[in-house]
Amino acid sequence: MEEHALLFWISMGLMSAMVGGAMRKILATHVSTGPTMAAWLGVTMLVERLSSLGLPAVLALAALGAVCLLVPYWSPPVAPLPTEGRAVFITGCDSGFGKSAAQKLDALGFEVFASVLDLSGEGAQELQRVCSSRLTLIQMDITQAQDIQQALARTKAKLGLRGLWGLVNNAGVCVNFGDAELSLMSNYKGCMEVNFFGTLSVTQTFLPLLRRAKGRIVTVSSPSGEQPFPCLAAYGASKAALNLFINTLRHELEPWGVKVSTILPASFKTGQSSNSEYWELQYKHLLQNLPPALLEEYGEEYMLETKQLFQQHAKMANEDLSPVIDTILDALVSPRPKVRYYAGPGVGLMYFIHSYFPMSLSDRFLQRLFVKKKVLPRALQKHGSNSSDSHNNNNIDKGSPNRTQTSTSYWRTWHIYACNKVKQGTVG
């Protein structure tokens, strides 16, 4: 009797945790909660009855899992919305997600406005060559207010009295790598300038057109904005600010009929992620601008390993962008678009571990998933630093330019480099 009671309470405890987690997800996705809660209560009663009949807790949980797997298939399929006559504005179309999305949406009949940094660049030229006459290329740097206003004027001129059905916020950059303490202030500002303030400015500017059409806002963000990926503090902080802004906007635009979705991609080869010249430039600039004492504490070998790990991770990134492009399309044409889309292999598992596992296990999973560091900072190594390493680091510092001046002006220099190299493709 006591064994049966123990099995019952184990099954009920596990089930309560699962139901509680599921309800939290349901409330976060704005799904109609009435029928769903009724279904979960029914499952709860079923598991309770199975337990009372003496069946093992494992069997009861297996029944619950089977129901969870089958529930999505009970909903009848809903036809997507028509694409003809609907206009979509996409940022960051020089390469990556933006370029692929522009081609896909144009092929499906959307009227696409594709913003690029360089109208004469390879990406813009390819879009002009392969897409229909419906596509409009617009030169726009999302950090420049004048560019955004000119883009709005061109869009309104073509739309006339029509509203804008979709805004795809895709443009973004990752301008640094390394520990939070090693990241220069110019890198934090650079990420915020593009990923947050730039996207904020574009969204605010085009909102009147979106409200007129009761359209959609689709934003390509990153899991690093919600989870503490090692060595991505600057990029993650900018995406965290973006995520909060977009979620707040989602609540505020609900009365206007504008639906807002966020896409959280896995690792894909986009933008400068596979550009070895870019990573070398970042690495050299970091060495030149770190305070000598801090460089001595961490050691150049520690930072070199970080750079190499980033490059290895970029090489293993997925080249098939279709998971992200498919979610962008679904967010634009589904009658009931999701609030959040997990695009790419492994993202769902990562969020499951982040949501339901202890934080210690979740942190360890992220550390192993992203950068598997083997080299300790020099100050933490048992034998400490040797004189030759210190001498080499001093030589590096002596050849560096004025630190304050370089750090302050770096964002401007990097931004010119970005325009020349077409850096406004999203880094997922």
Short mmCIF file of C-alpha atoms in Angstrom, two decimals:
data_model
loop_
_atom_site.label_atom_id
_atom_site.label_comp_id
_atom_site.label_asym_id
_atom_site.label_seq_id
_atom_site.Cartn_x
_atom_site.Cartn_y
_atom_site.Cartn_z
CA MET A 1 0.00 0.00 0.00
CA GLU A 2 2.79 2.37 0.91
CA GLU A 3 4.59 1.54 -2.35
CA HIS A 4 1.44 2.37 -4.34
CA ALA A 5 1.09 5.70 -2.55
CA LEU A 6 4.71 6.53 -3.27
CA LEU A 7 4.29 5.77 -6.97
CA PHE A 8 1.16 7.88 -7.05
CA TRP A 9 2.82 10.92 -5.51
CA ILE A 10 5.88 10.56 -7.74
CA SER A 11 3.69 10.47 -10.84
CA MET A 12 1.58 13.39 -9.65
CA GLY A 13 4.67 15.44 -8.81
CA LEU A 14 6.25 14.86 -12.18
CA MET A 15 2.99 15.50 -13.95
CA SER A 16 2.41 18.74 -12.03
CA ALA A 17 5.83 19.99 -13.07
CA MET A 18 5.12 19.15 -16.71
CA VAL A 19 1.65 20.67 -16.65
CA GLY A 20 2.93 23.82 -14.94
CA GLY A 21 5.68 24.23 -17.50
CA ALA A 22 3.28 23.58 -20.35
CA MET A 23 0.82 26.16 -19.05
CA ARG A 24 3.59 28.71 -18.77
CA LYS A 25 4.49 28.11 -22.41
CA ILE A 26 0.82 28.27 -23.45
CA LEU A 27 0.31 31.61 -21.75
CA ALA A 28 3.52 32.94 -23.35
CA THR A 29 2.36 32.02 -26.86
CA HIS A 30 -1.08 33.62 -26.64
CA VAL A 31 -2.85 30.39 -27.59
CA SER A 32 -6.49 30.21 -26.56
CA THR A 33 -6.19 28.84 -23.03
CA GLY A 34 -9.75 27.63 -22.45
CA PRO A 35 -9.75 24.43 -24.55
CA THR A 36 -6.10 23.78 -23.74
CA MET A 37 -6.65 23.98 -19.97
CA ALA A 38 -9.63 21.67 -20.30
CA ALA A 39 -7.48 19.18 -22.19
CA TRP A 40 -4.75 19.30 -19.57
CA LEU A 41 -7.28 18.80 -16.75
CA GLY A 42 -8.61 15.78 -18.61
CA VAL A 43 -5.12 14.36 -18.89
CA THR A 44 -4.55 15.02 -15.19
CA MET A 45 -7.66 13.02 -14.30
CA LEU A 46 -6.59 10.23 -16.67
CA VAL A 47 -3.17 9.93 -15.05
CA GLU A 48 -4.74 10.00 -11.59
CA ARG A 49 -7.08 7.14 -12.53
CA LEU A 50 -4.24 5.11 -14.02
CA SER A 51 -2.28 5.55 -10.82
CA SER A 52 -5.25 4.54 -8.69
CA LEU A 53 -5.48 1.32 -10.67
CA GLY A 54 -1.98 0.46 -9.57
CA LEU A 55 -0.20 1.14 -12.86
CA PRO A 56 3.40 2.30 -12.53
CA ALA A 57 4.13 6.01 -12.62
CA VAL A 58 6.28 5.48 -15.71
CA LEU A 59 3.28 4.13 -17.62
CA ALA A 60 1.15 7.06 -16.50
CA LEU A 61 3.77 9.51 -17.70
CA ALA A 62 4.08 7.61 -20.98
CA ALA A 63 0.36 8.07 -21.51
CA LEU A 64 0.72 11.78 -20.81
CA GLY A 65 3.59 12.03 -23.29
CA ALA A 66 1.57 10.25 -25.97
CA VAL A 67 -1.27 12.70 -25.52
CA CYS A 68 1.14 15.65 -25.77
CA LEU A 69 2.51 14.30 -29.04
CA LEU A 70 -0.91 13.71 -30.54
CA VAL A 71 -2.59 16.97 -29.51
CA PRO A 72 -0.95 19.10 -32.30
CA TYR A 73 -2.33 16.72 -34.93
CA TRP A 74 -5.90 17.14 -33.71
CA SER A 75 -6.03 20.73 -34.93
CA PRO A 76 -7.27 20.96 -38.52
CA PRO A 77 -4.81 22.64 -40.94
CA VAL A 78 -5.50 26.29 -41.67
CA ALA A 79 -4.99 27.69 -45.16
CA PRO A 80 -2.28 30.37 -45.37
CA LEU A 81 -3.18 33.92 -46.27
CA PRO A 82 -2.79 35.03 -49.91
CA THR A 83 0.45 36.74 -50.86
CA GLU A 84 -0.64 38.72 -53.93
CA GLY A 85 -1.03 42.41 -53.27
CA ARG A 86 0.76 42.27 -49.92
CA ALA A 87 3.93 44.33 -49.44
CA VAL A 88 6.83 43.38 -47.17
CA PHE A 89 9.86 45.45 -46.18
CA ILE A 90 13.03 43.48 -45.28
CA THR A 91 16.20 44.94 -43.77
CA GLY A 92 19.73 43.61 -44.28
CA CYS A 93 19.30 41.97 -47.70
CA ASP A 94 22.92 42.14 -48.86
CA SER A 95 23.42 38.54 -47.77
CA GLY A 96 22.26 35.82 -45.39
CA PHE A 97 18.69 35.57 -44.14
CA GLY A 98 17.61 38.89 -45.65
CA LYS A 99 18.76 38.08 -49.17
CA SER A 100 17.25 34.56 -49.10
CA ALA A 101 13.98 35.83 -47.62
CA ALA A 102 13.69 38.53 -50.30
CA GLN A 103 14.09 35.93 -53.05
CA LYS A 104 11.62 33.52 -51.44
CA LEU A 105 8.92 36.09 -50.76
CA ASP A 106 9.27 37.61 -54.21
CA ALA A 107 8.89 34.17 -55.80
CA LEU A 108 5.68 33.64 -53.81
CA GLY A 109 4.09 36.86 -55.09
CA PHE A 110 4.83 39.39 -52.35
CA GLU A 111 5.78 42.93 -53.29
CA VAL A 112 9.19 43.09 -51.63
CA PHE A 113 11.10 46.17 -50.52
CA ALA A 114 14.65 44.98 -49.84
CA SER A 115 17.06 47.29 -48.04
CA VAL A 116 20.79 46.88 -48.66
CA LEU A 117 23.91 48.70 -47.57
CA ASP A 118 25.44 48.65 -51.02
CA LEU A 119 23.27 48.94 -54.14
CA SER A 120 26.25 47.99 -56.31
CA GLY A 121 27.23 45.03 -54.12
CA GLU A 122 27.10 41.39 -55.16
CA GLY A 123 24.02 40.61 -53.09
CA ALA A 124 22.01 43.53 -54.41
CA GLN A 125 22.99 42.75 -57.97
CA GLU A 126 21.91 39.12 -57.61
CA LEU A 127 18.53 40.14 -56.20
CA GLN A 128 18.03 42.53 -59.10
CA ARG A 129 18.94 39.76 -61.53
CA VAL A 130 16.87 36.85 -60.19
CA CYS A 131 13.81 38.56 -58.71
CA SER A 132 10.73 39.93 -60.45
CA SER A 133 10.01 43.55 -61.26
CA ARG A 134 7.91 43.73 -58.09
CA LEU A 135 11.07 43.83 -55.95
CA THR A 136 12.38 47.27 -55.01
CA LEU A 137 15.97 47.67 -53.82
CA ILE A 138 16.55 50.48 -51.34
CA GLN A 139 19.89 51.66 -50.01
CA MET A 140 19.57 52.00 -46.25
CA ASP A 141 21.88 51.98 -43.26
CA ILE A 142 19.61 51.33 -40.28
CA THR A 143 21.85 53.44 -38.04
CA GLN A 144 21.25 56.53 -40.18
CA ALA A 145 17.94 58.37 -39.60
CA GLN A 146 18.12 60.09 -43.00
CA ASP A 147 18.40 56.73 -44.79
CA ILE A 148 15.38 55.38 -42.92
CA GLN A 149 13.26 58.41 -43.77
CA GLN A 150 14.21 58.18 -47.43
CA ALA A 151 13.32 54.47 -47.41
CA LEU A 152 9.94 55.29 -45.89
CA ALA A 153 9.28 57.93 -48.54
CA ARG A 154 10.07 55.52 -51.38
CA THR A 155 7.92 52.81 -49.83
CA LYS A 156 4.95 55.13 -49.35
CA ALA A 157 5.30 56.43 -52.90
CA LYS A 158 4.96 52.90 -54.30
CA LEU A 159 2.24 51.74 -51.91
CA GLY A 160 0.00 54.75 -52.33
CA LEU A 161 -2.92 54.43 -49.93
CA ARG A 162 -2.14 50.82 -49.15
CA GLY A 163 -0.52 49.86 -45.89
CA LEU A 164 2.55 47.70 -45.37
CA TRP A 165 1.69 44.08 -44.61
CA GLY A 166 5.03 42.98 -43.18
CA LEU A 167 8.23 44.38 -41.69
CA VAL A 168 11.05 41.83 -41.38
CA ASN A 169 13.70 43.16 -39.00
CA ASN A 170 16.66 41.11 -40.12
CA ALA A 171 19.70 43.43 -40.18
CA GLY A 172 22.14 42.83 -37.37
CA VAL A 173 25.83 42.48 -36.55
CA CYS A 174 28.13 40.71 -34.12
CA VAL A 175 31.18 42.96 -33.82
CA ASN A 176 33.11 41.24 -31.06
CA PHE A 177 34.17 38.04 -29.41
CA GLY A 178 35.65 37.34 -26.00
CA ASP A 179 34.84 37.57 -22.31
CA ALA A 180 32.66 40.42 -21.09
CA GLU A 181 35.60 42.00 -19.28
CA LEU A 182 37.71 41.85 -22.45
CA SER A 183 35.05 43.36 -24.70
CA LEU A 184 35.74 46.99 -25.55
CA MET A 185 33.12 49.62 -24.87
CA SER A 186 33.12 50.44 -28.58
CA ASN A 187 31.98 46.87 -29.27
CA TYR A 188 29.08 47.15 -26.82
CA LYS A 189 28.05 50.43 -28.42
CA GLY A 190 28.45 49.03 -31.93
CA CYS A 191 26.14 46.09 -31.26
CA MET A 192 23.56 48.30 -29.57
CA GLU A 193 23.71 50.86 -32.38
CA VAL A 194 22.72 48.34 -35.05
CA ASN A 195 20.89 45.50 -33.31
CA PHE A 196 18.80 47.59 -30.93
CA PHE A 197 18.68 51.29 -31.84
CA GLY A 198 18.74 50.68 -35.58
CA THR A 199 15.93 48.11 -35.44
CA LEU A 200 14.00 50.31 -33.02
CA SER A 201 14.24 53.29 -35.37
CA VAL A 202 13.12 51.29 -38.42
CA THR A 203 10.19 49.76 -36.54
CA GLN A 204 8.94 53.06 -35.17
CA THR A 205 9.24 54.71 -38.57
CA PHE A 206 7.24 52.06 -40.44
CA LEU A 207 4.62 51.42 -37.74
CA PRO A 208 1.95 53.77 -39.20
CA LEU A 209 2.02 51.79 -42.46
CA LEU A 210 1.83 48.50 -40.55
CA ARG A 211 -1.08 49.65 -38.41
CA ARG A 212 -2.94 50.77 -41.53
CA ALA A 213 -2.71 47.24 -42.98
CA LYS A 214 -3.08 45.43 -39.62
CA GLY A 215 0.08 43.68 -40.68
CA ARG A 216 2.96 41.75 -39.19
CA ILE A 217 6.30 42.52 -37.56
CA VAL A 218 8.81 39.69 -37.79
CA THR A 219 12.13 40.14 -35.99
CA VAL A 220 15.15 37.88 -36.35
CA SER A 221 16.75 37.87 -32.91
CA SER A 222 19.06 35.37 -31.20
CA PRO A 223 18.98 32.87 -28.32
CA SER A 224 22.01 34.73 -26.95
CA GLY A 225 19.61 37.52 -26.00
CA GLU A 226 17.96 35.21 -23.48
CA GLN A 227 20.67 32.75 -22.49
CA PRO A 228 24.18 33.51 -21.19
CA PHE A 229 26.33 32.32 -24.08
CA PRO A 230 29.99 32.62 -23.05
CA CYS A 231 31.96 35.32 -24.88
CA LEU A 232 28.88 36.96 -26.45
CA ALA A 233 28.04 39.56 -23.82
CA ALA A 234 27.96 42.57 -26.17
CA TYR A 235 25.93 40.83 -28.87
CA GLY A 236 23.64 39.12 -26.35
CA ALA A 237 22.97 42.34 -24.44
CA SER A 238 21.88 44.10 -27.63
CA LYS A 239 19.57 41.21 -28.53
CA ALA A 240 18.18 41.11 -24.99
CA ALA A 241 17.22 44.77 -25.28
CA LEU A 242 15.70 44.06 -28.69
CA ASN A 243 13.68 41.10 -27.37
CA LEU A 244 12.17 43.15 -24.55
CA PHE A 245 11.27 45.96 -26.92
CA ILE A 246 9.62 43.57 -29.38
CA ASN A 247 7.69 41.77 -26.64
CA THR A 248 6.45 45.06 -25.22
CA LEU A 249 5.44 46.15 -28.70
CA ARG A 250 3.54 42.88 -29.14
CA HIS A 251 1.27 43.71 -26.21
CA GLU A 252 0.78 47.32 -27.25
CA LEU A 253 -0.06 46.55 -30.88
CA GLU A 254 -2.61 43.85 -30.12
CA PRO A 255 -5.56 46.32 -30.11
CA TRP A 256 -4.38 47.58 -33.52
CA GLY A 257 -4.51 44.11 -35.02
CA VAL A 258 -0.77 44.02 -35.72
CA LYS A 259 0.79 40.64 -34.92
CA VAL A 260 4.39 40.46 -33.72
CA SER A 261 6.69 37.44 -33.94
CA THR A 262 10.28 36.78 -32.91
CA ILE A 263 12.53 34.23 -34.60
CA LEU A 264 15.32 32.61 -32.61
CA PRO A 265 17.69 30.88 -35.04
CA ALA A 266 20.32 28.24 -34.48
CA SER A 267 23.86 28.77 -35.77
CA PHE A 268 23.94 29.57 -39.49
CA LYS A 269 26.60 30.80 -41.88
CA THR A 270 25.58 34.40 -42.48
CA GLY A 271 27.20 37.81 -42.67
CA GLN A 272 30.84 37.81 -41.54
CA SER A 273 30.67 34.57 -39.53
CA SER A 274 32.96 32.75 -42.00
CA ASN A 275 35.15 35.73 -42.88
CA SER A 276 38.63 34.99 -41.48
CA GLU A 277 39.80 38.52 -42.37
CA TYR A 278 37.03 39.95 -40.19
CA TRP A 279 37.98 37.84 -37.15
CA GLU A 280 41.67 38.69 -37.58
CA LEU A 281 40.79 42.40 -37.66
CA GLN A 282 38.73 42.05 -34.47
CA TYR A 283 41.47 40.08 -32.73
CA LYS A 284 44.26 42.52 -33.58
CA HIS A 285 42.17 45.50 -32.54
CA LEU A 286 41.38 43.83 -29.22
CA LEU A 287 45.05 43.18 -28.47
CA GLN A 288 45.96 46.76 -29.32
CA ASN A 289 43.34 48.34 -27.08
CA LEU A 290 43.23 46.24 -23.93
CA PRO A 291 44.89 47.79 -20.87
CA PRO A 292 48.32 46.17 -20.37
CA ALA A 293 47.44 44.92 -16.88
CA LEU A 294 44.28 43.21 -18.13
CA LEU A 295 46.13 41.65 -21.06
CA GLU A 296 48.69 40.32 -18.59
CA GLU A 297 45.95 38.85 -16.34
CA TYR A 298 44.30 36.91 -19.16
CA GLY A 299 47.25 36.29 -21.46
CA GLU A 300 47.38 36.41 -25.23
CA GLU A 301 47.20 32.61 -25.47
CA TYR A 302 43.79 32.71 -23.76
CA MET A 303 42.40 35.21 -26.26
CA LEU A 304 43.97 33.39 -29.20
CA GLU A 305 42.11 30.22 -28.18
CA THR A 306 38.86 32.18 -28.02
CA LYS A 307 39.36 33.48 -31.55
CA GLN A 308 40.12 30.00 -32.83
CA LEU A 309 37.04 28.56 -31.11
CA PHE A 310 34.85 31.20 -32.72
CA GLN A 311 36.29 30.40 -36.13
CA GLN A 312 35.76 26.66 -35.61
CA HIS A 313 32.17 27.27 -34.51
CA ALA A 314 31.54 29.40 -37.60
CA LYS A 315 32.90 26.65 -39.87
CA MET A 316 30.45 24.13 -38.39
CA ALA A 317 27.45 26.45 -38.77
CA ASN A 318 24.57 25.35 -40.98
CA GLU A 319 24.69 26.60 -44.58
CA ASP A 320 21.03 25.74 -45.24
CA LEU A 321 19.07 28.87 -44.30
CA SER A 322 15.67 27.36 -45.11
CA PRO A 323 14.61 26.75 -41.46
CA VAL A 324 14.78 30.49 -40.80
CA ILE A 325 13.27 31.50 -44.15
CA ASP A 326 10.35 29.09 -43.61
CA THR A 327 9.60 30.61 -40.21
CA ILE A 328 9.68 34.13 -41.67
CA LEU A 329 7.17 33.00 -44.28
CA ASP A 330 4.92 31.34 -41.70
CA ALA A 331 4.95 34.44 -39.52
CA LEU A 332 3.77 36.48 -42.53
CA VAL A 333 1.09 34.19 -43.99
CA SER A 334 -0.25 32.13 -41.09
CA PRO A 335 -3.67 33.26 -39.83
CA ARG A 336 -2.37 32.50 -36.34
CA PRO A 337 1.37 33.21 -36.36
CA LYS A 338 3.42 32.09 -33.39
CA VAL A 339 4.84 34.60 -30.97
CA ARG A 340 8.18 32.76 -30.98
CA TYR A 341 9.77 30.57 -33.62
CA TYR A 342 12.69 28.25 -32.88
CA ALA A 343 14.48 27.88 -36.23
CA GLY A 344 17.14 25.29 -36.83
CA PRO A 345 18.39 22.05 -35.29
CA GLY A 346 19.02 21.97 -31.56
CA VAL A 347 17.30 25.23 -30.62
CA GLY A 348 14.20 23.52 -29.20
CA LEU A 349 16.34 21.16 -27.12
CA MET A 350 18.44 24.07 -25.87
CA TYR A 351 15.35 25.96 -24.72
CA PHE A 352 13.89 22.83 -23.15
CA ILE A 353 17.05 22.36 -21.08
CA HIS A 354 17.10 26.07 -20.26
CA SER A 355 13.45 26.02 -19.12
CA TYR A 356 13.22 22.77 -17.19
CA PHE A 357 16.70 21.74 -16.05
CA PRO A 358 18.62 23.18 -13.07
CA MET A 359 20.58 26.28 -13.98
CA SER A 360 23.89 24.59 -13.24
CA LEU A 361 23.17 21.96 -15.90
CA SER A 362 21.84 24.55 -18.34
CA ASP A 363 24.99 26.68 -17.96
CA ARG A 364 27.23 23.67 -18.45
CA PHE A 365 25.29 22.71 -21.56
CA LEU A 366 25.81 26.19 -23.05
CA GLN A 367 29.51 26.14 -22.25
CA ARG A 368 29.96 22.80 -23.99
CA LEU A 369 27.72 23.75 -26.88
CA PHE A 370 29.40 26.99 -27.82
CA VAL A 371 33.02 27.47 -26.75
CA LYS A 372 34.84 24.56 -25.11
CA LYS A 373 37.70 26.43 -23.49
CA LYS A 374 40.78 24.53 -22.38
CA VAL A 375 43.20 27.39 -21.70
CA LEU A 376 42.81 29.15 -18.37
CA PRO A 377 43.48 32.87 -17.99
CA ARG A 378 47.15 33.33 -17.22
CA ALA A 379 46.48 34.60 -13.69
CA LEU A 380 44.57 31.39 -12.90
CA GLN A 381 47.20 29.02 -14.23
CA LYS A 382 49.13 27.18 -11.55
CA HIS A 383 52.55 28.19 -12.80
CA GLY A 384 51.58 31.78 -13.64
CA SER A 385 53.07 33.73 -16.54
CA ASN A 386 56.69 33.54 -17.58
CA SER A 387 58.92 36.44 -18.34
CA SER A 388 59.02 35.85 -22.08
CA ASP A 389 55.22 36.03 -22.32
CA SER A 390 55.21 39.27 -20.37
CA HIS A 391 57.92 40.65 -22.62
CA ASN A 392 55.93 39.74 -25.73
CA ASN A 393 52.78 41.36 -24.36
CA ASN A 394 54.71 44.52 -23.53
CA ASN A 395 55.97 44.66 -27.10
CA ILE A 396 52.43 44.43 -28.38
CA ASP A 397 51.30 47.24 -26.11
CA LYS A 398 54.20 49.54 -27.02
CA GLY A 399 53.27 49.35 -30.66
CA SER A 400 49.63 50.15 -30.07
CA PRO A 401 48.07 53.55 -30.78
CA ASN A 402 46.60 55.84 -28.14
CA ARG A 403 44.02 53.63 -26.39
CA THR A 404 41.42 56.22 -25.53
CA GLN A 405 41.45 57.72 -28.99
CA THR A 406 41.34 54.33 -30.77
CA SER A 407 38.58 52.91 -28.58
CA THR A 408 36.46 56.00 -29.05
CA SER A 409 36.89 56.14 -32.80
CA TYR A 410 36.79 52.40 -33.45
CA TRP A 411 33.06 52.18 -34.05
CA ARG A 412 33.31 54.83 -36.77
CA THR A 413 36.26 53.03 -38.41
CA TRP A 414 34.55 49.65 -38.11
CA HIS A 415 31.34 51.03 -39.54
CA ILE A 416 33.16 52.26 -42.68
CA TYR A 417 34.73 48.82 -42.96
CA ALA A 418 31.31 47.24 -42.52
CA CYS A 419 29.81 49.23 -45.36
CA ASN A 420 32.66 48.27 -47.66
CA LYS A 421 32.46 44.59 -46.72
CA VAL A 422 28.64 44.50 -46.55
CA LYS A 423 28.40 43.50 -42.91
CA GLN A 424 24.72 43.95 -42.38
CA GLY A 425 23.80 40.28 -42.82
CA THR A 426 22.34 38.75 -39.64
CA VAL A 427 24.57 36.69 -37.37
CA GLY A 428 22.20 34.25 -35.73
#
